Tab-separated table of C-alpha atoms in Angstrom:
chain	number	residue	atom	x	y	z
D	30	MET	CA	57.278	-57.564	39.097
D	31	ALA	CA	57.213	-57.090	42.851
D	32	GLU	CA	55.058	-54.053	42.603
D	33	GLY	CA	52.124	-55.940	41.102
D	34	GLN	CA	51.661	-58.752	43.630
D	35	ARG	CA	48.432	-60.018	42.128
D	36	GLU	CA	50.225	-60.547	38.884
D	37	SER	CA	53.665	-61.700	40.104
D	38	ARG	CA	52.841	-64.163	42.803
D	39	GLY	CA	51.239	-67.566	42.452
D	40	GLY	CA	47.695	-67.678	43.675
D	41	PRO	CA	45.693	-70.520	45.099
D	42	GLY	CA	45.438	-73.350	42.568
D	43	ARG	CA	47.948	-71.780	40.193
D	44	PRO	CA	51.617	-72.778	39.854
D	45	PRO	CA	54.172	-70.010	40.301
D	46	ARG	CA	54.540	-67.876	37.149
D	47	VAL	CA	57.857	-68.169	35.406
D	48	ALA	CA	59.679	-65.152	33.810
D	49	ALA	CA	58.202	-63.694	30.708
D	50	GLU	CA	59.089	-64.968	27.269
D	51	LEU	CA	59.997	-61.833	25.128
D	52	LYS	CA	59.709	-61.681	21.345
D	53	GLN	CA	62.081	-58.841	20.487
D	54	SER	CA	63.611	-58.176	17.187
D	55	ARG	CA	66.312	-55.455	16.916
D	56	VAL	CA	66.021	-55.410	13.160
D	57	TRP	CA	62.183	-54.995	13.252
D	58	GLY	CA	62.676	-52.233	15.749
D	59	VAL	CA	64.934	-50.302	13.425
D	60	VAL	CA	62.490	-50.784	10.490
D	61	LEU	CA	59.586	-49.597	12.526
D	62	GLN	CA	61.384	-46.573	13.823
D	63	SER	CA	62.394	-45.607	10.257
D	64	VAL	CA	58.863	-45.974	9.058
D	65	GLY	CA	57.686	-43.868	11.957
D	66	VAL	CA	60.066	-41.039	11.088
D	67	VAL	CA	58.995	-41.089	7.433
D	68	ALA	CA	55.312	-41.255	8.317
D	69	MET	CA	55.486	-38.296	10.731
D	70	SER	CA	57.396	-36.263	8.225
D	71	LEU	CA	54.837	-36.897	5.555
D	72	GLY	CA	52.099	-36.155	8.100
D	73	MET	CA	53.569	-32.856	9.043
D	74	ALA	CA	53.911	-31.878	5.340
D	75	SER	CA	50.242	-32.817	4.648
D	76	GLY	CA	49.183	-30.808	7.750
D	77	ALA	CA	51.225	-27.802	6.599
D	78	LEU	CA	49.561	-27.752	3.243
D	79	ALA	CA	46.075	-28.000	4.864
D	80	TYR	CA	46.874	-25.362	7.374
D	81	ARG	CA	48.105	-22.998	4.612
D	82	SER	CA	44.783	-23.444	2.768
D	83	MET	CA	42.865	-22.774	6.020
D	84	ARG	CA	44.834	-19.674	6.830
D	85	THR	CA	44.451	-18.078	3.409
D	86	TRP	CA	40.901	-19.559	2.766
D	87	HIS	CA	42.152	-20.339	-0.652
D	88	ALA	CA	41.954	-24.122	-1.481
D	89	GLU	CA	43.539	-24.392	-4.910
D	90	HIS	CA	42.502	-28.063	-5.321
D	91	GLY	CA	39.133	-27.744	-3.543
D	92	TRP	CA	37.991	-28.023	-0.016
D	93	PRO	CA	37.488	-31.850	-0.276
D	94	ALA	CA	41.185	-32.106	-1.016
D	95	VAL	CA	41.870	-30.066	2.134
D	96	ALA	CA	39.767	-32.493	4.178
D	97	VAL	CA	41.770	-35.394	2.726
D	98	GLU	CA	45.030	-33.556	3.739
D	99	TRP	CA	43.829	-33.183	7.300
D	100	ALA	CA	42.730	-36.846	7.461
D	101	LEU	CA	45.959	-37.938	5.989
D	102	MET	CA	47.952	-35.972	8.456
D	103	ALA	CA	46.042	-37.373	11.401
D	104	ALA	CA	46.514	-40.935	10.137
D	105	LEU	CA	50.247	-40.526	9.380
D	106	LEU	CA	51.018	-38.786	12.662
D	107	THR	CA	49.144	-41.355	14.715
D	108	GLY	CA	50.595	-44.324	12.815
D	109	GLY	CA	54.077	-42.759	12.895
D	110	ARG	CA	53.963	-42.294	16.641
D	111	ARG	CA	52.853	-45.882	17.212
D	112	ALA	CA	55.560	-47.104	14.899
D	113	LEU	CA	58.269	-45.163	16.826
D	114	ARG	CA	56.900	-46.383	20.185
D	115	HIS	CA	56.627	-50.073	18.992
D	116	GLY	CA	60.075	-49.876	17.462
D	117	SER	CA	61.511	-48.439	20.735
D	118	ARG	CA	60.077	-51.536	22.557
D	119	HIS	CA	61.772	-53.864	20.200
D	120	ARG	CA	65.114	-52.155	20.937
D	121	ALA	CA	64.569	-51.634	24.747
D	122	PRO	CA	67.345	-53.038	26.940
D	123	VAL	CA	66.614	-56.283	28.790
D	124	LEU	CA	68.793	-57.131	31.718
D	125	ARG	CA	69.992	-60.637	32.771
D	126	ALA	CA	69.592	-59.774	36.431
D	127	LEU	CA	69.618	-56.668	38.614
D	128	ALA	CA	71.782	-58.462	41.079
D	129	GLU	CA	74.498	-58.956	38.342
D	130	LEU	CA	74.731	-55.393	37.158
D	131	PRO	CA	78.386	-54.092	37.003
D	132	GLU	CA	79.492	-52.948	40.458
D	133	ASP	CA	80.738	-49.578	39.165
D	134	GLU	CA	77.531	-48.770	37.340
D	135	ARG	CA	75.275	-46.305	39.132
D	136	ILE	CA	71.603	-47.157	39.008
D	137	VAL	CA	68.144	-45.684	39.610
D	138	LEU	CA	65.641	-48.248	40.816
D	139	PHE	CA	62.139	-47.686	39.327
D	140	LEU	CA	59.385	-49.304	41.334
D	141	ARG	CA	55.733	-49.140	40.207
D	142	SER	CA	52.471	-51.106	40.098
D	143	PHE	CA	52.088	-53.023	36.800
D	144	ALA	CA	48.713	-51.266	36.513
D	145	ASP	CA	50.572	-48.046	35.759
D	146	ASP	CA	52.697	-49.470	32.932
D	147	GLU	CA	50.285	-48.204	30.229
D	148	GLY	CA	50.219	-44.816	31.765
D	149	PHE	CA	53.920	-44.473	31.708
D	150	ALA	CA	53.964	-45.708	28.141
D	151	ARG	CA	51.830	-42.673	27.045
D	152	VAL	CA	53.201	-40.189	24.567
D	153	GLN	CA	52.482	-36.515	25.355
D	154	ARG	CA	50.140	-34.699	23.073
D	155	GLY	CA	51.233	-31.281	21.693
D	156	PRO	CA	49.091	-28.155	22.354
D	157	VAL	CA	46.416	-27.649	19.809
D	158	ARG	CA	47.816	-24.182	18.909
D	159	ASP	CA	51.132	-25.673	17.973
D	160	GLY	CA	49.761	-28.530	15.997
D	161	PRO	CA	49.417	-32.177	16.933
D	162	TRP	CA	52.902	-32.929	16.003
D	163	ALA	CA	54.409	-30.525	18.432
D	164	ALA	CA	55.108	-32.708	21.492
D	165	ASP	CA	58.027	-35.031	22.106
D	166	THR	CA	57.543	-38.530	20.652
D	167	ASP	CA	59.209	-40.227	23.633
D	168	THR	CA	57.066	-42.035	26.147
D	169	GLU	CA	56.784	-40.438	29.659
D	170	GLU	CA	58.982	-43.339	30.978
D	171	GLN	CA	61.608	-42.493	28.476
D	172	GLN	CA	61.464	-38.820	29.447
D	173	LEU	CA	61.614	-39.759	33.154
D	174	ARG	CA	64.643	-41.900	32.465
D	175	GLU	CA	66.364	-38.991	30.823
D	176	ALA	CA	65.393	-36.598	33.661
D	177	VAL	CA	67.239	-38.704	36.258
D	178	THR	CA	70.153	-39.613	34.107
D	179	PRO	CA	72.720	-37.863	36.334
D	180	PHE	CA	71.931	-40.406	39.069
D	181	GLY	CA	72.584	-43.350	36.882
D	182	THR	CA	70.921	-45.934	34.718
D	183	MET	CA	67.228	-46.533	35.378
D	184	VAL	CA	66.345	-50.146	35.939
D	185	ALA	CA	63.134	-52.003	36.891
D	186	LEU	CA	61.585	-55.427	36.989
D	187	GLY	CA	59.447	-56.360	34.001
D	188	ARG	CA	55.807	-57.377	33.933
D	189	PRO	CA	55.612	-61.215	33.577
D	190	LYS	CA	52.804	-60.940	30.854
D	191	ASP	CA	54.992	-58.711	28.610
D	192	ARG	CA	55.845	-59.935	25.214
D	193	LEU	CA	57.760	-56.728	24.529
D	194	PRO	CA	59.344	-54.578	27.319
D	195	GLN	CA	58.213	-50.965	27.594
D	196	ALA	CA	60.694	-48.395	26.401
D	197	GLY	CA	62.433	-46.492	29.246
D	198	ALA	CA	64.014	-48.332	32.181
D	199	GLY	CA	66.127	-51.364	31.435
D	200	ARG	CA	64.058	-54.358	32.614
D	201	HIS	CA	64.818	-57.722	34.110
D	202	TYR	CA	62.133	-60.430	33.933
D	203	SER	CA	62.074	-62.581	37.136
D	204	SER	CA	60.029	-65.503	38.173
D	205	ASP	CA	57.753	-65.433	41.202
D	206	GLU	CA	60.494	-66.941	43.335
D	207	GLY	CA	63.166	-64.481	42.487
D	208	TRP	CA	61.717	-61.002	42.271
D	209	GLN	CA	62.258	-60.041	45.843
D	210	ALA	CA	65.902	-60.923	45.792
D	211	GLN	CA	66.344	-58.866	42.694
D	212	VAL	CA	64.590	-55.804	44.141
D	213	LEU	CA	66.633	-56.062	47.345
D	214	ALA	CA	69.838	-56.316	45.379
D	215	ALA	CA	69.136	-53.246	43.347
D	216	LEU	CA	67.856	-51.381	46.437
D	217	ASP	CA	71.113	-51.916	48.266
D	218	ARG	CA	73.095	-49.991	45.649
D	219	ALA	CA	70.683	-47.564	43.985
D	220	ALA	CA	71.742	-43.922	43.992
D	221	LEU	CA	68.070	-42.961	43.642
D	222	VAL	CA	64.754	-44.951	44.154
D	223	LEU	CA	61.705	-43.844	42.221
D	224	LEU	CA	58.514	-45.276	43.517
D	225	ALA	CA	55.123	-44.506	41.675
D	226	CYS	CA	52.255	-43.921	43.890
D	227	GLY	CA	50.093	-46.696	42.444
D	228	PRO	CA	47.368	-48.989	43.918
D	229	GLY	CA	48.290	-49.117	47.588
D	230	ARG	CA	48.201	-52.769	48.558
D	231	ASN	CA	50.262	-53.856	45.640
D	232	LEU	CA	53.284	-51.774	46.704
D	233	ARG	CA	53.290	-52.478	50.431
D	234	TRP	CA	56.323	-54.761	50.444
D	235	GLU	CA	58.416	-52.331	48.351
D	236	VAL	CA	57.494	-49.417	50.528
D	237	GLU	CA	58.504	-51.305	53.766
D	238	GLN	CA	61.826	-52.315	52.244
D	239	VAL	CA	62.688	-48.839	51.080
D	240	VAL	CA	61.754	-47.225	54.412
D	241	ALA	CA	63.736	-49.986	56.328
D	242	GLN	CA	66.826	-48.708	54.482
D	243	ASP	CA	66.365	-45.387	56.314
D	244	GLN	CA	67.865	-43.314	53.568
D	245	PRO	CA	65.049	-40.856	52.808
D	246	GLU	CA	67.304	-38.554	50.801
D	247	ARG	CA	67.481	-40.993	47.822
D	248	LEU	CA	63.736	-41.806	47.704
D	249	VAL	CA	61.295	-39.906	45.435
D	250	LEU	CA	57.616	-40.800	45.059
D	251	ILE	CA	56.004	-40.129	41.736
D	252	VAL	CA	52.373	-38.818	41.740
D	253	VAL	CA	50.686	-40.276	38.723
D	254	ARG	CA	47.273	-40.626	36.999
D	255	ASP	CA	45.091	-38.352	39.194
D	256	ALA	CA	44.414	-37.008	42.723
D	257	ALA	CA	42.258	-40.060	43.515
D	258	GLN	CA	45.032	-42.491	42.973
D	259	TYR	CA	47.381	-40.528	45.100
D	260	ALA	CA	44.817	-40.186	47.871
D	261	SER	CA	44.297	-44.004	47.726
D	262	PHE	CA	48.064	-44.577	48.011
D	263	ARG	CA	48.375	-42.077	50.786
D	264	GLU	CA	45.625	-43.658	52.820
D	265	ALA	CA	47.071	-47.175	52.386
D	266	MET	CA	50.670	-46.277	52.968
D	267	GLN	CA	50.536	-43.410	55.492
D	268	ASP	CA	51.610	-45.436	58.404
D	269	ALA	CA	54.669	-46.826	56.562
D	270	PHE	CA	56.443	-43.496	56.407
D	271	PRO	CA	57.848	-42.172	59.701
D	272	LYS	CA	56.189	-38.692	59.152
D	273	GLY	CA	53.358	-39.685	56.820
D	274	LEU	CA	52.660	-38.199	53.473
D	275	PRO	CA	51.378	-34.734	52.376
D	276	SER	CA	47.948	-34.216	50.938
D	277	LEU	CA	47.411	-32.566	47.549
D	278	GLU	CA	45.138	-30.031	49.283
D	279	ALA	CA	48.036	-28.675	51.407
D	280	GLU	CA	48.791	-25.040	50.531
D	281	SER	CA	52.494	-25.095	51.446
D	282	GLU	CA	55.185	-27.546	52.483
D	283	GLY	CA	57.266	-24.837	54.244
D	284	ASP	CA	60.013	-24.465	51.595
D	285	GLY	CA	58.326	-21.954	49.426
D	286	ARG	CA	56.899	-24.353	46.892
D	287	PRO	CA	53.124	-24.511	46.465
D	288	ALA	CA	51.714	-28.000	46.956
D	289	VAL	CA	48.702	-27.534	44.682
D	290	MET	CA	48.817	-29.057	41.253
D	291	VAL	CA	49.527	-26.446	38.545
D	292	ASP	CA	48.136	-26.078	35.036
D	293	GLY	CA	50.336	-28.062	32.586
D	294	PRO	CA	50.040	-30.404	29.628
D	295	ASP	CA	47.952	-33.543	29.998
D	296	THR	CA	50.648	-36.013	31.271
D	297	TYR	CA	50.367	-39.126	33.355
D	298	ILE	CA	53.187	-38.040	35.714
D	299	LYS	CA	51.745	-35.145	37.799
D	300	GLY	CA	54.381	-34.477	40.509
D	301	ALA	CA	56.852	-35.777	42.970
D	302	VAL	CA	57.264	-36.196	46.808
D	303	TRP	CA	60.778	-35.919	48.099
D	304	PHE	CA	61.977	-36.285	51.738
D	305	ASP	CA	64.537	-34.577	53.902
D	306	ALA	CA	66.932	-36.399	56.242
D	307	GLY	CA	64.256	-36.701	58.957
D	308	TRP	CA	61.655	-38.081	56.628
D	309	THR	CA	59.708	-34.827	56.367
D	310	PRO	CA	57.901	-35.042	52.991
D	311	HIS	CA	57.749	-32.254	50.449
D	312	LEU	CA	55.200	-32.324	47.603
D	313	ALA	CA	56.236	-30.693	44.306
D	314	PRO	CA	53.844	-30.742	41.336
D	315	LEU	CA	55.557	-30.602	37.979
D	316	GLY	CA	55.834	-26.931	36.976
D	317	ALA	CA	55.462	-25.589	40.429
D	318	ALA	CA	57.128	-22.331	41.434
D	319	ASP	CA	60.693	-22.440	42.840
D	320	PRO	CA	61.880	-19.685	45.169
D	321	GLU	CA	65.362	-19.738	43.612
D	322	VAL	CA	64.711	-20.394	39.931
D	323	GLU	CA	62.396	-18.962	37.232
D	324	VAL	CA	60.982	-22.351	36.360
D	325	ILE	CA	58.989	-20.980	33.316
D	326	TRP	CA	62.235	-20.327	31.479
D	327	LEU	CA	63.577	-23.918	31.941
D	328	ILE	CA	60.460	-26.017	31.202
D	329	ASP	CA	59.791	-27.221	27.695
D	330	ARG	CA	56.012	-27.705	27.509
D	331	LEU	CA	56.525	-30.064	24.559
D	332	ALA	CA	58.746	-32.313	26.702
D	333	TRP	CA	57.064	-31.677	30.084
D	334	VAL	CA	58.332	-34.680	32.133
D	335	ARG	CA	61.906	-34.490	30.883
D	336	SER	CA	62.242	-30.793	31.706
D	337	ALA	CA	59.874	-30.312	34.685
D	338	PHE	CA	60.634	-33.483	36.796
D	339	PRO	CA	64.260	-32.602	37.558
D	340	LEU	CA	63.177	-29.105	38.603
D	341	ALA	CA	60.492	-30.610	40.910
D	342	ILE	CA	63.216	-32.601	42.739
D	343	ARG	CA	66.030	-30.063	42.485
D	344	PRO	CA	66.721	-30.379	46.226
D	345	VAL	CA	67.492	-34.128	45.750
D	346	PHE	CA	69.872	-33.251	42.967
D	347	ARG	CA	71.604	-30.556	45.070
D	348	ARG	CA	71.994	-32.976	48.099
D	349	ALA	CA	73.645	-35.487	45.822
D	350	GLY	CA	76.079	-32.960	44.467
D	351	LEU	CA	74.487	-33.217	40.992
D	352	ASP	CA	73.075	-30.679	38.526
D	353	PRO	CA	69.542	-31.203	37.041
D	354	PRO	CA	69.851	-31.765	33.271
D	355	GLY	CA	70.446	-28.420	31.579
D	356	LEU	CA	70.785	-26.338	34.805
D	357	PRO	CA	74.177	-25.458	36.274
D	358	PRO	CA	74.601	-25.038	40.077
D	359	GLY	CA	74.565	-21.213	39.817
D	360	ARG	CA	74.971	-18.155	37.567
D	361	VAL	CA	77.869	-18.573	35.177
D	362	SER	CA	79.905	-15.991	33.262
D	363	ARG	CA	79.148	-15.022	29.692
D	364	PRO	CA	80.930	-17.559	27.484
D	365	ARG	CA	83.319	-16.500	24.792
D	366	ALA	CA	80.970	-17.972	22.114
D	367	ILE	CA	78.441	-15.207	22.953
D	368	LYS	CA	81.152	-12.567	22.748
D	369	VAL	CA	81.936	-13.719	19.254
D	370	ALA	CA	78.560	-14.738	17.908
D	371	VAL	CA	76.630	-11.526	18.764
D	372	PRO	CA	79.084	-9.109	16.915
D	373	LEU	CA	79.448	-11.588	14.108
D	374	ILE	CA	75.769	-11.782	13.508
D	375	ALA	CA	75.353	-8.027	13.871
D	376	LEU	CA	78.044	-7.409	11.262
D	377	ALA	CA	76.517	-9.908	8.872
D	378	TRP	CA	73.066	-8.162	9.130
D	379	ALA	CA	74.655	-4.832	8.718
D	380	GLY	CA	76.599	-6.004	5.727
D	381	PHE	CA	73.411	-7.150	4.109
D	382	LEU	CA	71.672	-3.891	4.672
D	383	ALA	CA	74.795	-2.035	3.266
D	384	ALA	CA	74.812	-4.402	0.227
D	385	THR	CA	71.131	-3.627	-0.346
D	386	GLN	CA	71.698	0.051	-0.304
D	387	ALA	CA	74.774	-0.291	-2.579
D	388	GLY	CA	72.561	-2.012	-5.189
D	389	GLY	CA	70.349	1.034	-5.447
D	390	ALA	CA	67.450	-0.294	-3.452
D	391	ASN	CA	64.898	2.314	-2.346
D	392	GLY	CA	63.652	0.430	0.659
D	393	LEU	CA	66.485	0.952	3.102
D	394	PRO	CA	64.448	2.992	5.572
D	395	THR	CA	61.931	0.209	5.592
D	396	LEU	CA	64.549	-2.437	6.015
D	397	LEU	CA	66.100	-0.444	8.881
D	398	LEU	CA	62.825	-0.011	10.586
D	399	PHE	CA	61.470	-3.619	10.264
D	400	VAL	CA	64.619	-5.573	10.110
D	401	GLY	CA	67.667	-3.584	11.446
D	402	LEU	CA	66.148	-2.115	14.598
D	403	PRO	CA	64.239	-5.437	15.641
D	404	MET	CA	67.344	-7.496	15.078
D	405	GLY	CA	69.526	-5.038	16.903
D	406	GLY	CA	67.176	-5.211	19.897
D	407	LEU	CA	67.134	-9.018	19.832
D	408	LEU	CA	70.878	-9.108	19.684
D	409	LEU	CA	71.144	-6.797	22.593
D	410	ARG	CA	68.882	-9.031	24.677
D	411	THR	CA	70.819	-12.054	23.512
D	412	TRP	CA	74.062	-10.418	24.832
D	413	PHE	CA	72.436	-10.337	28.273
D	414	GLY	CA	71.047	-13.806	28.101
D	415	GLY	CA	67.516	-13.194	26.890
D	416	GLN	CA	65.767	-16.565	26.664
D	417	VAL	CA	63.215	-15.659	23.999
D	418	ALA	CA	65.432	-13.258	22.077
D	419	MET	CA	68.153	-15.769	21.596
D	420	GLY	CA	65.670	-18.229	20.054
D	421	PHE	CA	64.374	-15.617	17.600
D	422	VAL	CA	67.951	-14.612	16.574
D	423	LYS	CA	68.740	-18.295	15.886
D	424	ILE	CA	65.617	-18.838	13.911
D	425	PHE	CA	65.749	-15.696	11.779
D	426	SER	CA	69.517	-15.713	11.258
D	427	GLY	CA	69.400	-19.457	10.385
D	428	ILE	CA	66.746	-18.956	7.747
D	429	PHE	CA	68.445	-16.015	6.291
D	430	ALA	CA	71.805	-17.730	6.291
D	431	VAL	CA	70.320	-20.375	4.024
D	432	VAL	CA	68.892	-17.772	1.614
D	433	LEU	CA	72.094	-15.810	1.417
D	434	CYS	CA	74.182	-18.871	0.826
D	435	LEU	CA	71.932	-20.061	-1.982
D	436	ALA	CA	71.470	-16.669	-3.560
D	437	PRO	CA	74.554	-16.996	-5.871
D	438	LEU	CA	73.080	-20.181	-7.277
D	439	PHE	CA	69.875	-18.559	-8.550
D	440	PRO	CA	69.548	-18.422	-12.305
D	441	ASP	CA	69.233	-14.645	-12.353
D	442	ALA	CA	72.038	-14.127	-9.773
D	443	SER	CA	74.201	-11.065	-10.367
D	444	GLN	CA	77.855	-10.333	-9.569
D	445	ARG	CA	76.663	-8.518	-6.451
D	446	THR	CA	74.902	-11.562	-4.960
D	447	LEU	CA	78.284	-13.389	-4.829
D	448	GLY	CA	78.994	-11.084	-1.848
D	449	PHE	CA	76.069	-12.546	-0.056
D	450	LEU	CA	77.877	-15.857	0.467
D	451	PRO	CA	80.271	-14.707	3.073
D	452	LEU	CA	77.465	-12.968	4.917
D	453	GLY	CA	75.489	-16.150	4.894
D	454	LEU	CA	78.501	-18.165	6.155
D	455	ALA	CA	79.042	-15.641	8.940
D	456	LEU	CA	75.294	-16.021	10.012
D	457	THR	CA	75.733	-19.783	9.976
D	458	ALA	CA	78.794	-19.538	12.106
D	459	GLY	CA	77.012	-17.245	14.563
D	460	VAL	CA	74.017	-19.602	14.809
D	461	LEU	CA	76.315	-22.586	15.492
D	462	LEU	CA	78.065	-20.604	18.196
D	463	LEU	CA	74.722	-19.831	19.888
D	464	SER	CA	73.935	-23.524	19.815
D	465	ARG	CA	76.942	-24.547	21.819
D	466	GLN	CA	76.606	-26.408	25.094
D	467	ASP	CA	78.327	-23.710	27.116
D	468	VAL	CA	75.879	-21.120	25.756
D	469	ARG	CA	72.954	-23.283	26.671
D	470	ARG	CA	74.312	-23.601	30.214
D	471	TRP	CA	74.880	-19.889	30.519
D	472	LYS	CA	71.384	-19.092	29.214
D	473	ALA	CA	69.844	-21.562	31.750
D	474	SER	CA	71.825	-20.109	34.565
D	475	GLY	CA	69.984	-16.829	33.870
D	476	ALA	CA	66.919	-18.485	35.283
D	477	TYR	CA	68.253	-18.079	38.889
D	478	ARG	CA	66.466	-15.235	40.707
D	479	SER	CA	69.495	-13.921	42.427
D	480	GLY	CA	73.295	-14.198	42.040
D	481	PRO	CA	76.005	-12.330	40.125
D	482	ASN	CA	75.156	-11.379	36.606
D	483	GLY	CA	77.195	-12.879	33.796
D	484	ALA	CA	80.189	-10.789	32.930
């Protein structure tokens, strides 16, 4: 690719390199991904058994068996992730030419040094407290592609040495003679240009072409790897940008966003630099505070890049008239699904408590204290768009819905348990309503710091 000039241009004594010869197999990709899903499922099951033994300090089959369960979990999860990633590469899109993409297709041009390809191919690790299986299994490049989907399809040039393309951007593999024409063709029509701050001298030509277009509103630089790499890029490219580049040590960029890196998961993508119409740069680390939005309610730490990157460049989305994935342009009214789901779930829980009392149970006060009152509080918070409360309502109601629906099938089920079935179905319907897209948008809109409350 253009971004790795030492790899993509013919050097002294070497003939120009031709385009890569890929060895993809769609069938093999499906097989690998299927194996990966099965392996990770078995790994999670093995880890759950080992974790239960550790929590209770009671190893029924002996502590050596627990050690084997931990080892099996690690092996299955690691192998499963690798199988998923390798399968994705077999199924990754390969483009015939960037210059021949359909004219009506919006695209995002992804420029980077080939030296960063392995970093973008990393899979995020989950927090230790949530278990090693917790994080998203997509690579950071795949998450980046989904983060900028509203702008169009992400495309890039492929590394000539590839035998399999990385998963994420659709890649075109060009020869030494043709890569510049392909970049210029894509640059002329890109709705957004993403340029990773890689080794400085390898990206010089791309930076000069992007700046020459004089459309700073559609350019976003991606801060990757560490502070040292960004500092090296900034030193090498400072003069190419009309107003230079910000340093990571700057305390503020004048728009209320802190420019210092914030504490987050260990990801390769660290932040973004976006520009206003006069080429004034603004540095936004992933997860940085936003003067208008409660970022903490919108970021998924287990899919950090997918959820945090759009928020870091929210002004870029806003200028383009687009909404970041999952975030509407402002506060929205309470949807009808909430107005139906909350009373429905409340009535179902009340019906269960009433049925328990009708059966002669003596634990009604305890149920009211430890089930009824907490659930009532969670439902009240859900009515007003509580982020955490809605999650708990969906989890507890979903689990209990399964129990109530299966209760009539138990061998010792009585005539009374038949009445649990409609209660379970009501809870199921309530959970499904809370999972609707319009509910998710309404909940996300509650992250705005100001604006009219939902009605």
